[in-house]
Tab-separated table of C-alpha atoms in Angstrom:
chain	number	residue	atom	x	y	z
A	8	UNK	CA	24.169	8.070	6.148
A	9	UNK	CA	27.596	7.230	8.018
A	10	UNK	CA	29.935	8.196	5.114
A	11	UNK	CA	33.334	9.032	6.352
A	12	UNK	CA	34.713	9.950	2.634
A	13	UNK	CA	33.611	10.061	-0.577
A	14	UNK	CA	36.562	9.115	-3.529
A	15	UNK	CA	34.606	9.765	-6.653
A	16	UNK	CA	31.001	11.623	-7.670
A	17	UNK	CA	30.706	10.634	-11.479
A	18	UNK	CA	27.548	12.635	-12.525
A	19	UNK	CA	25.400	12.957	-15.644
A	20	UNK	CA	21.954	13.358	-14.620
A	21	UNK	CA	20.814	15.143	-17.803
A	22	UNK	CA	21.020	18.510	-16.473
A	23	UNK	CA	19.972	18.148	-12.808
A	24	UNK	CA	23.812	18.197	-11.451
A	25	UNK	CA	23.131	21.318	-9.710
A	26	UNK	CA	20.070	20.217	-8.153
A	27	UNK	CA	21.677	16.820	-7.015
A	28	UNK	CA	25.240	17.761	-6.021
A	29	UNK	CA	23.849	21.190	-3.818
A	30	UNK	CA	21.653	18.838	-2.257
A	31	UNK	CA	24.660	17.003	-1.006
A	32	UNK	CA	25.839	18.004	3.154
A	33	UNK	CA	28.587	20.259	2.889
A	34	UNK	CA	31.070	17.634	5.004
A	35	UNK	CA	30.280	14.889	2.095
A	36	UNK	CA	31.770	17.303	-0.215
A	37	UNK	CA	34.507	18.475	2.112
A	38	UNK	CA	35.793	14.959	2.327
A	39	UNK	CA	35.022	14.180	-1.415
A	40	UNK	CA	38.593	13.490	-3.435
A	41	UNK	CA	36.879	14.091	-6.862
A	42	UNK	CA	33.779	14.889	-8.696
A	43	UNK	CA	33.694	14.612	-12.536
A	44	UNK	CA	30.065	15.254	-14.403
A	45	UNK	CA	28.565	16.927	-17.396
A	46	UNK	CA	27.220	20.012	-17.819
A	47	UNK	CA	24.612	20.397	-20.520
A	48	UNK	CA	24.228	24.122	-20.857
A	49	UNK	CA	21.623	25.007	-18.448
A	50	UNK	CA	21.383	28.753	-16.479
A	51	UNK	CA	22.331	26.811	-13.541
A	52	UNK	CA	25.573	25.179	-14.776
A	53	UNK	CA	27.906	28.556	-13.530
A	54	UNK	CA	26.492	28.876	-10.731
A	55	UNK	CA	27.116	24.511	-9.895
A	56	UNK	CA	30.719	25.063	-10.561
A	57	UNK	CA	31.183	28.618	-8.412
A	58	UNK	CA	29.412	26.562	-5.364
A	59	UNK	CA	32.087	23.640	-5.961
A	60	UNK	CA	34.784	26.106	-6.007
A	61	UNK	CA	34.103	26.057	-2.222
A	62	UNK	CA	35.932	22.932	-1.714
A	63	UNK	CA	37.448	22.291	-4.938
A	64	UNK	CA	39.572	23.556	-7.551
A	65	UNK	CA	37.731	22.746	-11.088
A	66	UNK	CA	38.366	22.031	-14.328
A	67	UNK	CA	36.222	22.485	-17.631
A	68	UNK	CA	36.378	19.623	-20.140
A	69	UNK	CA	35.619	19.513	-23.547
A	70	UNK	CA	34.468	16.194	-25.112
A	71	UNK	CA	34.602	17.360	-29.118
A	72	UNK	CA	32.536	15.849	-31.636
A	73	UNK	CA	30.105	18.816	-31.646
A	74	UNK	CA	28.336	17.810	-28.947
A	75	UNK	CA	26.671	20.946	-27.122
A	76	UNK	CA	27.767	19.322	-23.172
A	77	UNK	CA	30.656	19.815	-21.939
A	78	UNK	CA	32.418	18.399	-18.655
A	79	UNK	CA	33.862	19.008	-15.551
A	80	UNK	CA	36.527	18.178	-12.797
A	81	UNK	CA	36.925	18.648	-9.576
A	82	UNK	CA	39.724	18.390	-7.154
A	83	UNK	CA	40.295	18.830	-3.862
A	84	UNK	CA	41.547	22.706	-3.366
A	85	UNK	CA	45.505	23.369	-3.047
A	86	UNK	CA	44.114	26.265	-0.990
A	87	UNK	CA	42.145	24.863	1.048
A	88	UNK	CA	43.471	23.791	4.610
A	89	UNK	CA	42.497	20.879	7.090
A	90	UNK	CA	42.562	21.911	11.069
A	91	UNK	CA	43.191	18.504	13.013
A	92	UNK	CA	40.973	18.901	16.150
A	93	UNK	CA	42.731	19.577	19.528
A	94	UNK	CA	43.778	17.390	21.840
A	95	UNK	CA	42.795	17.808	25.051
């Protein structure tokens, strides 16, 4: 696709957010600066936000007003480190 960097994924796909952002090369993530989406209470929703945990450090949201979804937000990871390439 030729994407150096990604600065925001704002998702709400109706519960396909797992489906969509795992489909999604693991460099695009690595150089994403934030993802914030819904989560609408499917099986799959833990297991979306242990996969971003990978590269990011996330955050649960809650909207209020009794609705049943719920958000998220995603960071890039204090922990994780970027290795500039040698020079030769």
């Amino acid at each position: 696709l030729g994407i150096d960097r990604v600065d925001l994924i704002k998702i709400d796909t109706e519960g396909a957010e797992h489906a969509i952002l795992t489909s999604f090369p693991p460099e695009i993530l690595r150089r994403t600066k934030m993802i914030v989406g819904e989560l609408h209470g499917k099986p799959d929703d833990a297991a979306l936000l242990e996969y971003l945990r990978r590269w990011f450090d996330v955050e649960l949201l809650s909207h209020g007003g009794g609705t049943s979804a719920s958000g998220f937000r995603c960071t890039p990871s204090r922990l994780r480190v970027e290795v500039a390439p040698r020079l030769r």
